mmCIF file of C-alpha atoms and ligand atoms in Angstrom:
data_model
loop_
_atom_site.group_PDB
_atom_site.id
_atom_site.type_symbol
_atom_site.label_atom_id
_atom_site.label_comp_id
_atom_site.label_asym_id
_atom_site.label_seq_id
_atom_site.Cartn_x
_atom_site.Cartn_y
_atom_site.Cartn_z
ATOM 1 C CA UNK A 1 -34.063 -9.174 31.941
ATOM 2 C CA UNK A 2 -36.807 -6.624 31.369
ATOM 3 C CA UNK A 3 -35.488 -3.189 32.235
ATOM 4 C CA UNK A 4 -37.582 -1.161 34.683
ATOM 5 C CA UNK A 5 -39.575 1.744 33.256
ATOM 6 C CA UNK A 6 -37.501 4.837 33.855
ATOM 7 C CA UNK A 7 -38.609 8.034 35.516
ATOM 8 C CA UNK A 8 -38.826 9.988 32.311
ATOM 9 C CA UNK A 9 -41.108 7.434 30.614
ATOM 10 C CA UNK A 10 -43.526 7.661 33.542
ATOM 11 C CA UNK A 11 -43.218 11.465 33.494
ATOM 12 C CA UNK A 12 -44.174 11.509 29.793
ATOM 13 C CA UNK A 13 -47.199 9.297 30.408
ATOM 14 C CA UNK A 14 -48.384 11.473 33.297
ATOM 15 C CA UNK A 15 -47.898 14.708 31.344
ATOM 16 C CA UNK A 16 -49.982 13.274 28.517
ATOM 17 C CA UNK A 17 -52.804 12.542 30.959
ATOM 18 C CA UNK A 18 -52.529 15.934 32.669
ATOM 19 C CA UNK A 19 -52.223 18.327 29.717
ATOM 20 C CA UNK A 20 -52.603 16.192 26.611
ATOM 21 C CA UNK A 21 -49.061 16.928 25.406
ATOM 22 C CA UNK A 22 -47.531 13.814 23.858
ATOM 23 C CA UNK A 23 -43.812 14.063 24.567
ATOM 24 C CA UNK A 24 -43.192 10.702 22.891
ATOM 25 C CA UNK A 25 -43.051 12.501 19.554
ATOM 26 C CA UNK A 26 -40.204 14.782 20.689
ATOM 27 C CA UNK A 27 -36.525 13.940 21.001
ATOM 28 C CA UNK A 28 -35.943 12.961 24.656
ATOM 29 C CA UNK A 29 -32.547 14.614 25.026
ATOM 30 C CA UNK A 30 -33.809 17.924 23.686
ATOM 31 C CA UNK A 31 -36.781 18.055 26.067
ATOM 32 C CA UNK A 32 -34.767 16.854 29.070
ATOM 33 C CA UNK A 33 -32.163 19.553 28.474
ATOM 34 C CA UNK A 34 -34.832 22.212 28.313
ATOM 35 C CA UNK A 35 -36.768 21.200 31.399
ATOM 36 C CA UNK A 36 -33.598 20.742 33.452
ATOM 37 C CA UNK A 37 -33.476 24.536 33.738
ATOM 38 C CA UNK A 38 -36.953 24.532 35.291
ATOM 39 C CA UNK A 39 -36.131 21.599 37.542
ATOM 40 C CA UNK A 40 -33.176 23.528 38.929
ATOM 41 C CA UNK A 41 -35.390 26.539 39.464
ATOM 42 C CA UNK A 42 -37.892 24.634 41.601
ATOM 43 C CA UNK A 43 -35.131 22.676 43.229
ATOM 44 C CA UNK A 44 -36.100 19.126 42.278
ATOM 45 C CA UNK A 45 -33.750 16.538 40.876
ATOM 46 C CA UNK A 46 -35.994 13.866 39.434
ATOM 47 C CA UNK A 47 -38.790 13.824 36.872
ATOM 48 C CA UNK A 48 -41.516 12.510 39.155
ATOM 49 C CA UNK A 49 -40.931 15.259 41.721
ATOM 50 C CA UNK A 50 -40.986 17.725 38.836
ATOM 51 C CA UNK A 51 -44.309 16.256 37.670
ATOM 52 C CA UNK A 52 -45.801 16.771 41.137
ATOM 53 C CA UNK A 53 -44.612 20.388 41.108
ATOM 54 C CA UNK A 54 -46.222 20.952 37.685
ATOM 55 C CA UNK A 55 -49.424 19.331 38.843
ATOM 56 C CA UNK A 56 -49.681 21.742 41.777
ATOM 57 C CA UNK A 57 -48.477 24.968 40.195
ATOM 58 C CA UNK A 58 -50.295 26.284 37.090
ATOM 59 C CA UNK A 59 -47.582 28.918 36.501
ATOM 60 C CA UNK A 60 -44.896 26.267 36.416
ATOM 61 C CA UNK A 61 -47.109 24.244 34.065
ATOM 62 C CA UNK A 62 -47.236 27.227 31.701
ATOM 63 C CA UNK A 63 -43.451 27.697 31.895
ATOM 64 C CA UNK A 64 -43.031 24.020 31.148
ATOM 65 C CA UNK A 65 -45.217 24.266 28.018
ATOM 66 C CA UNK A 66 -43.258 27.365 26.943
ATOM 67 C CA UNK A 67 -39.974 25.509 27.316
ATOM 68 C CA UNK A 68 -41.183 22.568 25.279
ATOM 69 C CA UNK A 69 -42.830 24.515 22.481
ATOM 70 C CA UNK A 70 -39.997 26.926 21.550
ATOM 71 C CA UNK A 71 -41.779 29.783 19.862
ATOM 72 C CA UNK A 72 -38.947 31.648 18.143
ATOM 73 C CA UNK A 73 -40.206 33.074 14.875
ATOM 74 C CA UNK A 74 -39.607 35.927 12.452
ATOM 75 C CA UNK A 75 -41.398 37.670 9.656
ATOM 76 C CA UNK A 76 -40.084 36.485 6.266
ATOM 77 C CA UNK A 77 -37.780 34.024 8.042
ATOM 78 C CA UNK A 78 -35.030 33.185 5.511
ATOM 79 C CA UNK A 79 -35.930 35.997 3.168
ATOM 80 C CA UNK A 80 -34.393 34.362 0.066
ATOM 81 C CA UNK A 81 -36.845 31.455 0.485
ATOM 82 C CA UNK A 82 -39.766 33.827 0.865
ATOM 83 C CA UNK A 83 -38.595 35.462 -2.387
ATOM 84 C CA UNK A 84 -38.776 32.051 -4.092
ATOM 85 C CA UNK A 85 -42.220 31.572 -2.561
ATOM 86 C CA UNK A 86 -43.365 34.921 -3.910
ATOM 87 C CA UNK A 87 -41.739 34.899 -7.337
ATOM 88 C CA UNK A 88 -41.913 31.224 -8.325
ATOM 89 C CA UNK A 89 -44.013 29.032 -6.074
ATOM 90 C CA UNK A 90 -47.168 31.101 -5.621
ATOM 91 C CA UNK A 91 -47.416 32.137 -9.307
ATOM 92 C CA UNK A 92 -47.146 28.425 -10.268
ATOM 93 C CA UNK A 93 -49.796 27.461 -7.727
ATOM 94 C CA UNK A 94 -52.072 30.107 -9.207
ATOM 95 C CA UNK A 95 -51.765 28.339 -12.593
ATOM 96 C CA UNK A 96 -53.378 25.264 -11.051
ATOM 97 C CA UNK A 97 -55.754 26.573 -8.419
ATOM 98 C CA UNK A 98 -58.218 29.440 -8.489
ATOM 99 C CA UNK A 99 -58.558 29.883 -4.746
ATOM 100 C CA UNK A 100 -55.467 28.993 -2.701
ATOM 101 C CA UNK A 101 -55.841 27.013 0.515
ATOM 102 C CA UNK A 102 -52.803 27.756 2.659
ATOM 103 C CA UNK A 103 -51.840 26.260 6.014
ATOM 104 C CA UNK A 104 -49.114 27.459 8.369
ATOM 105 C CA UNK A 105 -48.596 24.437 10.644
ATOM 106 C CA UNK A 106 -46.759 25.464 13.827
ATOM 107 C CA UNK A 107 -47.376 29.177 13.300
ATOM 108 C CA UNK A 108 -46.180 30.415 16.705
ATOM 109 C CA UNK A 109 -46.861 34.183 17.031
ATOM 110 C CA UNK A 110 -48.305 34.507 13.530
ATOM 111 C CA UNK A 111 -45.234 35.987 11.837
ATOM 112 C CA UNK A 112 -45.232 33.227 9.226
ATOM 113 C CA UNK A 113 -48.886 33.266 8.069
ATOM 114 C CA UNK A 114 -48.911 37.084 8.118
ATOM 115 C CA UNK A 115 -45.771 37.110 5.932
ATOM 116 C CA UNK A 116 -47.605 34.935 3.411
ATOM 117 C CA UNK A 117 -50.655 37.181 3.528
ATOM 118 C CA UNK A 118 -48.463 40.249 2.861
ATOM 119 C CA UNK A 119 -46.879 38.501 -0.138
ATOM 120 C CA UNK A 120 -50.314 37.631 -1.543
ATOM 121 C CA UNK A 121 -51.392 41.243 -1.138
ATOM 122 C CA UNK A 122 -48.276 42.419 -2.982
ATOM 123 C CA UNK A 123 -49.031 39.979 -5.788
ATOM 124 C CA UNK A 124 -52.607 41.261 -5.975
ATOM 125 C CA UNK A 125 -54.017 37.821 -5.133
ATOM 126 C CA UNK A 126 -57.335 38.064 -3.323
ATOM 127 C CA UNK A 127 -58.722 34.545 -3.544
ATOM 128 C CA UNK A 128 -57.177 32.546 -0.738
ATOM 129 C CA UNK A 129 -57.760 31.093 2.747
ATOM 130 C CA UNK A 130 -54.986 31.002 5.320
ATOM 131 C CA UNK A 131 -55.267 28.654 8.272
ATOM 132 C CA UNK A 132 -52.592 28.955 10.967
ATOM 133 C CA UNK A 133 -52.294 26.389 13.763
ATOM 134 C CA UNK A 134 -50.209 25.674 16.841
ATOM 135 C CA UNK A 135 -50.412 23.843 20.160
ATOM 136 C CA UNK A 136 -49.377 26.862 22.193
ATOM 137 C CA UNK A 137 -52.555 28.711 23.142
ATOM 138 C CA UNK A 138 -50.649 31.743 24.484
ATOM 139 C CA UNK A 139 -48.771 32.083 21.205
ATOM 140 C CA UNK A 140 -52.072 31.792 19.299
ATOM 141 C CA UNK A 141 -53.539 34.591 21.439
ATOM 142 C CA UNK A 142 -50.614 36.878 20.623
ATOM 143 C CA UNK A 143 -50.843 35.902 16.965
ATOM 144 C CA UNK A 144 -54.533 36.863 16.769
ATOM 145 C CA UNK A 145 -53.757 40.165 18.414
ATOM 146 C CA UNK A 146 -51.113 40.958 15.801
ATOM 147 C CA UNK A 147 -49.072 43.290 18.003
ATOM 148 C CA UNK A 148 -45.275 43.127 17.771
ATOM 149 C CA UNK A 149 -42.371 44.950 19.354
ATOM 150 C CA UNK A 150 -39.980 46.665 16.975
ATOM 151 C CA UNK A 151 -37.285 44.060 17.627
ATOM 152 C CA UNK A 152 -39.712 41.334 16.492
ATOM 153 C CA UNK A 153 -40.020 43.029 13.115
ATOM 154 C CA UNK A 154 -36.455 42.685 11.963
ATOM 155 C CA UNK A 155 -37.321 40.798 8.765
ATOM 156 C CA UNK A 156 -39.762 43.525 7.716
ATOM 157 C CA UNK A 157 -38.479 46.139 5.235
ATOM 158 C CA UNK A 158 -39.158 49.860 5.787
ATOM 159 C CA UNK A 159 -41.608 49.787 2.920
ATOM 160 C CA UNK A 160 -43.550 46.843 4.336
ATOM 161 C CA UNK A 161 -43.497 48.348 7.808
ATOM 162 C CA UNK A 162 -45.128 51.516 6.475
ATOM 163 C CA UNK A 163 -47.695 49.710 4.399
ATOM 164 C CA UNK A 164 -48.694 46.804 6.633
ATOM 165 C CA UNK A 165 -48.190 47.966 10.233
ATOM 166 C CA UNK A 166 -49.601 50.777 12.352
ATOM 167 C CA UNK A 167 -47.496 52.294 15.074
ATOM 168 C CA UNK A 168 -49.124 51.959 18.511
ATOM 169 C CA UNK A 169 -46.374 53.603 20.547
ATOM 170 C CA UNK A 170 -42.587 53.944 20.480
ATOM 171 C CA UNK A 171 -42.099 50.235 20.913
ATOM 172 C CA UNK A 172 -44.982 48.402 19.300
ATOM 173 C CA UNK A 173 -46.771 48.021 16.018
ATOM 174 C CA UNK A 174 -50.001 46.293 15.033
ATOM 175 C CA UNK A 175 -50.426 44.512 11.739
ATOM 176 C CA UNK A 176 -53.158 46.168 9.645
ATOM 177 C CA UNK A 177 -56.625 44.596 9.781
ATOM 178 C CA UNK A 178 -56.617 43.641 6.124
ATOM 179 C CA UNK A 179 -53.731 41.242 6.834
ATOM 180 C CA UNK A 180 -54.696 40.345 10.405
ATOM 181 C CA UNK A 181 -58.226 39.299 9.502
ATOM 182 C CA UNK A 182 -57.077 37.262 6.510
ATOM 183 C CA UNK A 183 -55.643 34.548 8.787
ATOM 184 C CA UNK A 184 -57.695 32.075 10.812
ATOM 185 C CA UNK A 185 -55.865 30.821 13.921
ATOM 186 C CA UNK A 186 -56.714 27.475 15.500
ATOM 187 C CA UNK A 187 -55.307 24.970 17.953
ATOM 188 C CA UNK A 188 -53.982 21.827 16.238
ATOM 189 C CA UNK A 189 -51.494 19.258 17.519
ATOM 190 C CA UNK A 190 -49.525 17.862 14.590
ATOM 191 C CA UNK A 191 -48.798 14.702 16.575
ATOM 192 C CA UNK A 192 -52.352 13.692 17.285
ATOM 193 C CA UNK A 193 -55.046 15.812 15.625
ATOM 194 C CA UNK A 194 -56.721 15.337 12.272
ATOM 195 C CA UNK A 195 -55.145 17.445 9.524
ATOM 196 C CA UNK A 196 -57.145 19.794 7.274
ATOM 197 C CA UNK A 197 -57.512 18.569 3.682
ATOM 198 C CA UNK A 198 -57.371 20.039 0.151
ATOM 199 C CA UNK A 199 -54.388 22.245 0.895
ATOM 200 C CA UNK A 200 -52.401 23.885 -1.905
ATOM 201 C CA UNK A 201 -49.547 25.293 0.147
ATOM 202 C CA UNK A 202 -48.385 24.084 3.562
ATOM 203 C CA UNK A 203 -45.668 25.822 5.548
ATOM 204 C CA UNK A 204 -44.304 23.560 8.268
ATOM 205 C CA UNK A 205 -41.077 25.263 9.217
ATOM 206 C CA UNK A 206 -38.867 24.841 12.256
ATOM 207 C CA UNK A 207 -41.423 22.613 13.968
ATOM 208 C CA UNK A 208 -40.470 19.036 13.154
ATOM 209 C CA UNK A 209 -36.806 19.559 14.096
ATOM 210 C CA UNK A 210 -37.841 18.733 17.655
ATOM 211 C CA UNK A 211 -39.672 15.522 16.670
ATOM 212 C CA UNK A 212 -38.326 11.978 16.733
ATOM 213 C CA UNK A 213 -37.609 10.281 13.395
ATOM 214 C CA UNK A 214 -40.745 8.167 13.732
ATOM 215 C CA UNK A 215 -42.910 11.233 14.459
ATOM 216 C CA UNK A 216 -41.339 13.135 11.540
ATOM 217 C CA UNK A 217 -42.228 10.320 9.139
ATOM 218 C CA UNK A 218 -45.815 10.249 10.391
ATOM 219 C CA UNK A 219 -46.086 14.033 10.052
ATOM 220 C CA UNK A 220 -44.629 14.040 6.496
ATOM 221 C CA UNK A 221 -47.111 11.364 5.462
ATOM 222 C CA UNK A 222 -50.051 13.272 6.920
ATOM 223 C CA UNK A 223 -48.886 16.614 5.494
ATOM 224 C CA UNK A 224 -48.604 15.024 2.072
ATOM 225 C CA UNK A 225 -52.117 13.569 2.404
ATOM 226 C CA UNK A 226 -53.366 17.081 3.195
ATOM 227 C CA UNK A 227 -52.013 18.415 -0.078
ATOM 228 C CA UNK A 228 -53.795 18.262 -3.400
ATOM 229 C CA UNK A 229 -51.750 17.115 -6.401
ATOM 230 C CA UNK A 230 -49.399 19.989 -7.478
ATOM 231 C CA UNK A 231 -49.650 21.419 -3.954
ATOM 232 C CA UNK A 232 -46.438 22.549 -2.250
ATOM 233 C CA UNK A 233 -44.892 21.758 1.133
ATOM 234 C CA UNK A 234 -42.466 24.448 2.356
ATOM 235 C CA UNK A 235 -40.015 23.350 5.089
ATOM 236 C CA UNK A 236 -37.536 25.216 7.306
ATOM 237 C CA UNK A 237 -33.924 25.991 6.599
ATOM 238 C CA UNK A 238 -32.471 22.951 8.329
ATOM 239 C CA UNK A 239 -35.143 20.454 7.323
ATOM 240 C CA UNK A 240 -34.972 17.872 4.541
ATOM 241 C CA UNK A 241 -37.082 14.907 3.505
ATOM 242 C CA UNK A 242 -34.690 12.086 2.672
ATOM 243 C CA UNK A 243 -37.050 9.844 0.741
ATOM 244 C CA UNK A 244 -39.623 12.306 -0.602
ATOM 245 C CA UNK A 245 -40.942 9.754 -3.125
ATOM 246 C CA UNK A 246 -42.182 7.678 -0.156
ATOM 247 C CA UNK A 247 -44.667 10.465 0.496
ATOM 248 C CA UNK A 248 -45.469 11.234 -3.175
ATOM 249 C CA UNK A 249 -43.399 14.395 -2.867
ATOM 250 C CA UNK A 250 -40.810 15.742 -5.295
ATOM 251 C CA UNK A 251 -38.194 18.400 -4.410
ATOM 252 C CA UNK A 252 -38.674 21.429 -6.657
ATOM 253 C CA UNK A 253 -36.411 23.945 -4.955
ATOM 254 C CA UNK A 254 -34.410 23.770 -1.752
ATOM 255 C CA UNK A 255 -37.004 23.353 1.024
ATOM 256 C CA UNK A 256 -39.975 23.166 -1.386
ATOM 257 C CA UNK A 257 -41.640 19.839 -2.260
ATOM 258 C CA UNK A 258 -44.410 19.281 -4.789
ATOM 259 C CA UNK A 259 -47.163 16.690 -4.315
ATOM 260 C CA UNK A 260 -47.217 14.256 -7.213
ATOM 261 C CA UNK A 261 -50.237 12.483 -8.653
HETATM 262 C C1 SAM B 320 -39.768 27.538 16.389
HETATM 263 S S1 SAM B 320 -41.493 27.817 16.200
HETATM 264 C C2 SAM B 320 -41.605 28.004 14.445
HETATM 265 C C3 SAM B 320 -42.551 29.101 14.015
HETATM 266 C C4 SAM B 320 -42.610 29.353 12.513
HETATM 267 N N1 SAM B 320 -43.092 28.190 11.799
HETATM 268 C C5 SAM B 320 -41.284 29.794 11.982
HETATM 269 O O1 SAM B 320 -40.622 29.013 11.298
HETATM 270 O O2 SAM B 320 -40.877 30.921 12.240
HETATM 271 C C6 SAM B 320 -42.144 26.179 16.489
HETATM 272 C C7 SAM B 320 -43.629 26.159 16.785
HETATM 273 O O3 SAM B 320 -44.084 24.808 16.683
HETATM 274 C C8 SAM B 320 -45.079 24.618 17.656
HETATM 275 N N2 SAM B 320 -45.225 23.189 17.934
HETATM 276 C C9 SAM B 320 -44.420 22.380 18.682
HETATM 277 N N3 SAM B 320 -44.937 21.133 18.747
HETATM 278 C C10 SAM B 320 -46.094 21.167 18.013
HETATM 279 C C11 SAM B 320 -47.089 20.188 17.714
HETATM 280 N N4 SAM B 320 -47.002 18.945 18.194
HETATM 281 N N5 SAM B 320 -48.149 20.560 16.959
HETATM 282 C C12 SAM B 320 -48.251 21.830 16.499
HETATM 283 N N6 SAM B 320 -47.350 22.796 16.736
HETATM 284 C C13 SAM B 320 -46.280 22.471 17.500
HETATM 285 C C14 SAM B 320 -44.567 25.395 18.861
HETATM 286 O O4 SAM B 320 -45.588 25.711 19.766
HETATM 287 C C15 SAM B 320 -43.956 26.636 18.188
HETATM 288 O O5 SAM B 320 -44.851 27.705 18.149
#
C-alpha cells in the first residue's frame, strides 16, 4: 500500500515555495526538534497549522529561519586548527598560488572570514580575495557591519583585540576597516545555488552537520569542484569525509583536505 504523504513532507514543500528554503537537505529530526519550540509558542500542534501561521506572520517567519539556520560562531573557532591554517596550510598554498581565492561557505556573522583575514594580515599576505556566503540575510547584515559584543570575541587574544578592533562603547567593538573591507559577503545557498570556481581555500565548517547524508555528498562533490588542484578544504571539528578519494580529496591534517589532480 502506498503510504499517505505526511504533514511534514507537505510542510517542507510549502516552505520551499514560500521562502525558497529547501528543508529536504536537512535532517528531519533536527529541524522538527527545533521548530517544535516555535510551534508550542504559537500554540499549534501540527505542521500545516504551523505553516499557515508562518505564512501570515513575517516575524514568526524570521524566527523560523533563525531556528533552522543556527548561527553560532566564534572568532578563531578551534584555535589549534587556525594555528595549523596559519603556520602550515596558508604558507603551502602560497607556494602554489600567487593570489589566494578564499571562500567561507556558511559564514554566519563573519567571525570566520574575518579570522582568516586577520591571519593573512599577520603573515603579511596582501594578495587575496575572501568571499563569505550564507543563506541567513540577517546574519550577513551583521557580518558586513562588523560590530561584536565583548562576549562574542572570546577567541580573540588581547593583542588581536587591540590591533584589529576599535572600541565603540563599554560593550561593543568594531572590526577595523582594513579587515572588514577585505571580505565580500553574499547570499548563497549551498543546497541549490551555483558555487564559485577557482578557489584555493574553502572553509565550510559547522554547516553540513545539519544536512542529510545525500545532501552532504552533493555538497562535498561541489566544494571539491570549486577547488583548484592543490587547493584546501577546511572542515569543522566534528566533520569528516569518509571516502575523500571519491571527491578527489586527500586528508592532509585533521579537518584539512587537499584537492588532487
Ligand atoms: C553554526 S553556523 C557556522 C558558522 C561558521 N562557519 C563557524 O564555524 O563558526 C552555520 C551557518 O550555516 C548557514 N547555513 C545553513 N544552511 C545553509 C545553506 N543551505 N547554505 C548556506 N549556508 C547555510 C547558517 O545560516 C549558519 O550561519
